[in-house]
PDB file of C-alpha atoms in Angstrom:
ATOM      1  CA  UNK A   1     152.491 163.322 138.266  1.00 72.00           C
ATOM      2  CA  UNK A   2     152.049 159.172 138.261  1.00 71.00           C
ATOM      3  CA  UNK A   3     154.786 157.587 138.402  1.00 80.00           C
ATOM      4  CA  UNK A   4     155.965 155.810 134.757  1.00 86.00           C
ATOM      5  CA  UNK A   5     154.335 152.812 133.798  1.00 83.00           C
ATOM      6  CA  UNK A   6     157.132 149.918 133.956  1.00 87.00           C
ATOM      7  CA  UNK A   7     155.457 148.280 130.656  1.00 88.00           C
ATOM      8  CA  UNK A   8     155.137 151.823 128.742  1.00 88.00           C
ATOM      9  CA  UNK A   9     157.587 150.089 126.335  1.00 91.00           C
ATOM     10  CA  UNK A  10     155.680 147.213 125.363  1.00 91.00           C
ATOM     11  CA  UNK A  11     152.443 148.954 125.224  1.00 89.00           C
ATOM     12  CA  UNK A  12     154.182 151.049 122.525  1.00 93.00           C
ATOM     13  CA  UNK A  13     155.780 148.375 120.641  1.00 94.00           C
ATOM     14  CA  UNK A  14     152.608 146.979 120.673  1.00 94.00           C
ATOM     15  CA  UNK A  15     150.202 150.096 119.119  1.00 95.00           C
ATOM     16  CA  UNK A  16     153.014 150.140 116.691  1.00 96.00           C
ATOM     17  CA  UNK A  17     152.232 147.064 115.463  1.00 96.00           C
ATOM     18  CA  UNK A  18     148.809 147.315 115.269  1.00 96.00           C
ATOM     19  CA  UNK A  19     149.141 150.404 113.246  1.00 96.00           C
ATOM     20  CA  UNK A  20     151.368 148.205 110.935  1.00 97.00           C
ATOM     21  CA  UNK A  21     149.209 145.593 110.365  1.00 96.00           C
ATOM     22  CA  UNK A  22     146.572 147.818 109.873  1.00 96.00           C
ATOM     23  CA  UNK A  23     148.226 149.474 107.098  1.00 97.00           C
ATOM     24  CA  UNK A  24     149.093 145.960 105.890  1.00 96.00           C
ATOM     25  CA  UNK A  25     145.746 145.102 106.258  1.00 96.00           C
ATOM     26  CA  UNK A  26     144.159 148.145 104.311  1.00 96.00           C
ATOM     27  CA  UNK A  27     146.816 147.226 101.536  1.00 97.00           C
ATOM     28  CA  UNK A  28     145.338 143.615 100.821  1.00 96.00           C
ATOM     29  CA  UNK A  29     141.896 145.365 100.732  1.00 96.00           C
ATOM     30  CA  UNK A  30     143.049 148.017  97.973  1.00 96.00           C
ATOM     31  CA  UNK A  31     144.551 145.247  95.901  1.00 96.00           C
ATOM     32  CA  UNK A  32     141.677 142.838  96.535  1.00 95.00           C
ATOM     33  CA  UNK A  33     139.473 145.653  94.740  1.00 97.00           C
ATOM     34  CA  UNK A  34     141.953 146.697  91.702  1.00 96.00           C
ATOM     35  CA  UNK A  35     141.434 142.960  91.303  1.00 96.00           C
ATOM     36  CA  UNK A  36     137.714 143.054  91.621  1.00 96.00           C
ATOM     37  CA  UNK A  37     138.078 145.641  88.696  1.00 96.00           C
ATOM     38  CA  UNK A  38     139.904 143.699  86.739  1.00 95.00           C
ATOM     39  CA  UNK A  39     138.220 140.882  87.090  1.00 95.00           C
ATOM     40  CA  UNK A  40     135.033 142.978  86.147  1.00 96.00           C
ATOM     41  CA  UNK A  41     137.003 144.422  83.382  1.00 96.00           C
ATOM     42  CA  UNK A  42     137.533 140.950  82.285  1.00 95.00           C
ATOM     43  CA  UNK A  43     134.105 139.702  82.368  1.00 95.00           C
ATOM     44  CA  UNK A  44     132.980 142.778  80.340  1.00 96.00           C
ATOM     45  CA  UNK A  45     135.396 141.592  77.568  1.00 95.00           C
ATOM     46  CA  UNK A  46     134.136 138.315  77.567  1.00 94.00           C
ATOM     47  CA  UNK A  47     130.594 139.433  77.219  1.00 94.00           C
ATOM     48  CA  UNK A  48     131.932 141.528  74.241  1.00 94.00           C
ATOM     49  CA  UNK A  49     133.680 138.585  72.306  1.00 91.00           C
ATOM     50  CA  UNK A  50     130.860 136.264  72.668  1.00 90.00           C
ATOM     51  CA  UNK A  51     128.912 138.933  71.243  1.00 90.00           C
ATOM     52  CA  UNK A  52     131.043 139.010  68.320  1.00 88.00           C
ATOM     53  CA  UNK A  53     131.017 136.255  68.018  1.00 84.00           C
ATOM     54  CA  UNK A  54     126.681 135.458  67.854  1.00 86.00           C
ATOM     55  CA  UNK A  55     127.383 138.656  65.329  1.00 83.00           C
ATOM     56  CA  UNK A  56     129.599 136.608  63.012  1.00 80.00           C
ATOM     57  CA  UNK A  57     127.668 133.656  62.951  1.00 78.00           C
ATOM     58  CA  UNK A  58     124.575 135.063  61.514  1.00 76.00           C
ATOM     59  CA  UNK A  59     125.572 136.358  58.708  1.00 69.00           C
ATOM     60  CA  UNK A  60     128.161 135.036  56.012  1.00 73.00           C
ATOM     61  CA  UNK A  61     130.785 132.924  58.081  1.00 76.00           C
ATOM     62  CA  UNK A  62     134.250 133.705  58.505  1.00 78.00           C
ATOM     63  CA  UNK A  63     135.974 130.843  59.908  1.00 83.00           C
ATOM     64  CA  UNK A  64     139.202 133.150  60.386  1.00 86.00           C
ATOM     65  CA  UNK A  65     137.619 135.660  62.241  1.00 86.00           C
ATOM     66  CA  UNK A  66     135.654 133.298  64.335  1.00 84.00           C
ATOM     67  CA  UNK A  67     138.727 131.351  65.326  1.00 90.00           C
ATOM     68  CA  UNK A  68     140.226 134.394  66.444  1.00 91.00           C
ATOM     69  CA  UNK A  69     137.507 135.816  68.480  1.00 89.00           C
ATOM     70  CA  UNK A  70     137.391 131.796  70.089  1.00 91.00           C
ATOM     71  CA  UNK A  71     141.204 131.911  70.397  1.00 94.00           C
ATOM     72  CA  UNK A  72     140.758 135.779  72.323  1.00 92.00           C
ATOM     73  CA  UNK A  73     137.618 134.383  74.364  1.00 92.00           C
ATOM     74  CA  UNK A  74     139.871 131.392  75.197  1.00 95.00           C
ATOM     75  CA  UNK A  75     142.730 134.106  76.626  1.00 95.00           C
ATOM     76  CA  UNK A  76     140.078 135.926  78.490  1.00 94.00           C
ATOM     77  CA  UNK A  77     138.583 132.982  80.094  1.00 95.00           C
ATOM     78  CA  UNK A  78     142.255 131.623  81.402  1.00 96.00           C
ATOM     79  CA  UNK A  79     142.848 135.249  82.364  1.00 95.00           C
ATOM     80  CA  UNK A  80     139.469 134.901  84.668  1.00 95.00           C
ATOM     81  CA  UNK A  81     140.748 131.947  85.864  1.00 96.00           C
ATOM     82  CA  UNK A  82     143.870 133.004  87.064  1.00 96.00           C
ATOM     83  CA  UNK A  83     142.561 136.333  88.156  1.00 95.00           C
ATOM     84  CA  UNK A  84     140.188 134.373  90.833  1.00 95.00           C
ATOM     85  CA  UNK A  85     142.580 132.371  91.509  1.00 96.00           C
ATOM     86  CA  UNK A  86     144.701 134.970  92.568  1.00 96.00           C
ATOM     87  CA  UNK A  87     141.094 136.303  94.511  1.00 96.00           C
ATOM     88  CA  UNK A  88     141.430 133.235  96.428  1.00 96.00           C
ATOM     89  CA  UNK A  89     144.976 133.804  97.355  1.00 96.00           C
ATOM     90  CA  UNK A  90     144.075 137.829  98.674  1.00 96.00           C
ATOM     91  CA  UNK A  91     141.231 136.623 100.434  1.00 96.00           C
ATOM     92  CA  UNK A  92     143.083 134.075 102.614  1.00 97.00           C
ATOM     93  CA  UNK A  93     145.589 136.597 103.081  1.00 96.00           C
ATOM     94  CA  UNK A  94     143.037 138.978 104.209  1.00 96.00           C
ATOM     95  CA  UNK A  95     141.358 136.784 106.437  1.00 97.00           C
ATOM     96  CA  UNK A  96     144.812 135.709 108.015  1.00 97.00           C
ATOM     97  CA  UNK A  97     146.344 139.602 108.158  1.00 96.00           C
ATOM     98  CA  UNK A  98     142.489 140.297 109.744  1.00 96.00           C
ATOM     99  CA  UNK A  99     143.454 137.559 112.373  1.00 97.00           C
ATOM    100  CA  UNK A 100     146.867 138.398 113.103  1.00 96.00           C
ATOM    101  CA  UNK A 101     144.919 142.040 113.795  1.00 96.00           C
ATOM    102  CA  UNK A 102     142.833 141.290 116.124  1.00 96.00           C
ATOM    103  CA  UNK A 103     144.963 139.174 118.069  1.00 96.00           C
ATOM    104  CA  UNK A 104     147.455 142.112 118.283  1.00 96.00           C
ATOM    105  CA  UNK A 105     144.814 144.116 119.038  1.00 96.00           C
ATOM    106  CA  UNK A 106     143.921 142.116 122.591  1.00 96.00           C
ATOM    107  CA  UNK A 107     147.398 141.597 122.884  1.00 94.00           C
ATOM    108  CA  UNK A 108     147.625 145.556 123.193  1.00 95.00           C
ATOM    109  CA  UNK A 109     144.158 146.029 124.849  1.00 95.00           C
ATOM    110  CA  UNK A 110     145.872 143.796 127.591  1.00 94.00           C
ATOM    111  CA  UNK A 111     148.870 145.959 128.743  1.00 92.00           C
ATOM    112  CA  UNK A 112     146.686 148.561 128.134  1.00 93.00           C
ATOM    113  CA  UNK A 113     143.854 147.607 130.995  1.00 94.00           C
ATOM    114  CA  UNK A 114     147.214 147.089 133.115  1.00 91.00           C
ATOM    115  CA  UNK A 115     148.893 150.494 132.212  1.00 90.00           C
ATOM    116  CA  UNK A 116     145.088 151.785 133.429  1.00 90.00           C
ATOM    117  CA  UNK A 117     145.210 149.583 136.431  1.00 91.00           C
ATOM    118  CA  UNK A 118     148.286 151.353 137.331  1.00 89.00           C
ATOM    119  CA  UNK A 119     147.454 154.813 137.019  1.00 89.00           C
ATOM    120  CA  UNK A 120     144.462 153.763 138.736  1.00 89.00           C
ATOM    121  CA  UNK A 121     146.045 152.195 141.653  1.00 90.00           C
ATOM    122  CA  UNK A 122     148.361 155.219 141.891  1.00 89.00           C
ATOM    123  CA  UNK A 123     145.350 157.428 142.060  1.00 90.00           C
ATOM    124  CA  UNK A 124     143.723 155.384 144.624  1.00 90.00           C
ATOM    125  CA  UNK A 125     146.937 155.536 146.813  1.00 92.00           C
ATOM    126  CA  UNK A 126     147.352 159.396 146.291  1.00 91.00           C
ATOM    127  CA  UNK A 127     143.426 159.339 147.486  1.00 92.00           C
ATOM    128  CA  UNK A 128     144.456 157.439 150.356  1.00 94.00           C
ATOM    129  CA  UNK A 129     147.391 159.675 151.321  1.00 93.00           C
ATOM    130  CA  UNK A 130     145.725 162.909 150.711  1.00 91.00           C
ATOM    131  CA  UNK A 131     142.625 161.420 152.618  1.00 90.00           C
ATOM    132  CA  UNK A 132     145.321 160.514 155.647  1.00 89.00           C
ATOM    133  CA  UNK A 133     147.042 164.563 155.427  1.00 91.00           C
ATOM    134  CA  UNK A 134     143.213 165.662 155.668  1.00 90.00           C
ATOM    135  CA  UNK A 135     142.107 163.440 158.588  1.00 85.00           C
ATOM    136  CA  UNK A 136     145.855 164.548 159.875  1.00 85.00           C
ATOM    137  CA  UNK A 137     145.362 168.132 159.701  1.00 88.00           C
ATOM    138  CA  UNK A 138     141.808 167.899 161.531  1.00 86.00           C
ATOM    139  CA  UNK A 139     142.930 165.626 164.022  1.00 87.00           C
ATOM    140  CA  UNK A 140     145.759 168.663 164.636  1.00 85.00           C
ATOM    141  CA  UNK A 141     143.003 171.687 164.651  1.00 85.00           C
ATOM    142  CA  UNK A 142     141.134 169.695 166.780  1.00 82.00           C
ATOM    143  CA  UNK A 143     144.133 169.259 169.115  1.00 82.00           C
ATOM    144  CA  UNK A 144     144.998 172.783 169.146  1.00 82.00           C
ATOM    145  CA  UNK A 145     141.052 173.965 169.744  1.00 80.00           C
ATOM    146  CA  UNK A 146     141.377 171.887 172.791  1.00 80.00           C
ATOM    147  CA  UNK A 147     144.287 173.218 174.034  1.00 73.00           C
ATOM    148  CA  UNK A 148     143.642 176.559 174.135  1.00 67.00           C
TER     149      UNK A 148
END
């Protein structure tokens, strides 16, 4: 059995916050498309009222009407705006989270390569030893063929 890897610790500090960040991560992406959809959702009600709106203005005008579709088109439009504003906001957030990833991600990669460098080094010294009882145990039959 290899001995314990000194850094076994760290290594799983480190996978646990990966797997954090990844949730994190996958969180910004679910909001960033419920806002997608809303934004979408937003746009589609826009098209609507300024079809209304060509609607009303064929016909016999009512100014009432007309002001209130405006003053609804008007709510949508500052809804759009803060709605990709708030787009821009996710997306930065994404990008950073993404970053912060990664760089976890090598971070744990690292102690990783050394946690295999050690089991690796162990198995090349149990090689070694197990190499040295062989030649050993030869060098002995070899001994005792002589001797008799």
């Amino acid at each position: 059995m290899p001995p314990k890897f000194p850094l076994q610790p760290v290594l799983d500090f480190r996978k646990v916050l990966v797997d954090r960040l990844e949730v994190e991560l996958a969180r910004l992406l679910s909001a960033g498309h419920r806002l997608r959809s809303r934004i979408t959702a937003n746009q589609a009600a826009q098209l609507n009222v300024l079809a209304e709106l060509r609607a009303l203005q064929s016909g016999l005008l009512n100014i009432e009407q007309i002001q209130r579709l405006q003053n609804g088109w008007q709510t949508l439009h500052d809804e759009l705006q803060r709605l990709a504003s708030e787009m821009r906001t996710l997306q930065n957030a994404v990008h950073e989270k993404r970053a912060e990833l990664v760089a976890a991600a090598q971070r744990r990669d690292v102690v990783a390569k050394l946690g295999e460098r050690h089991a690796s080094s162990w198995q090349a010294e149990l090689l070694r030893h197990e190499a040295a009882e062989r030649d050993d145990i030869y060098i002995a039959r070899a001994f005792n063929r002589r001797a008799v």
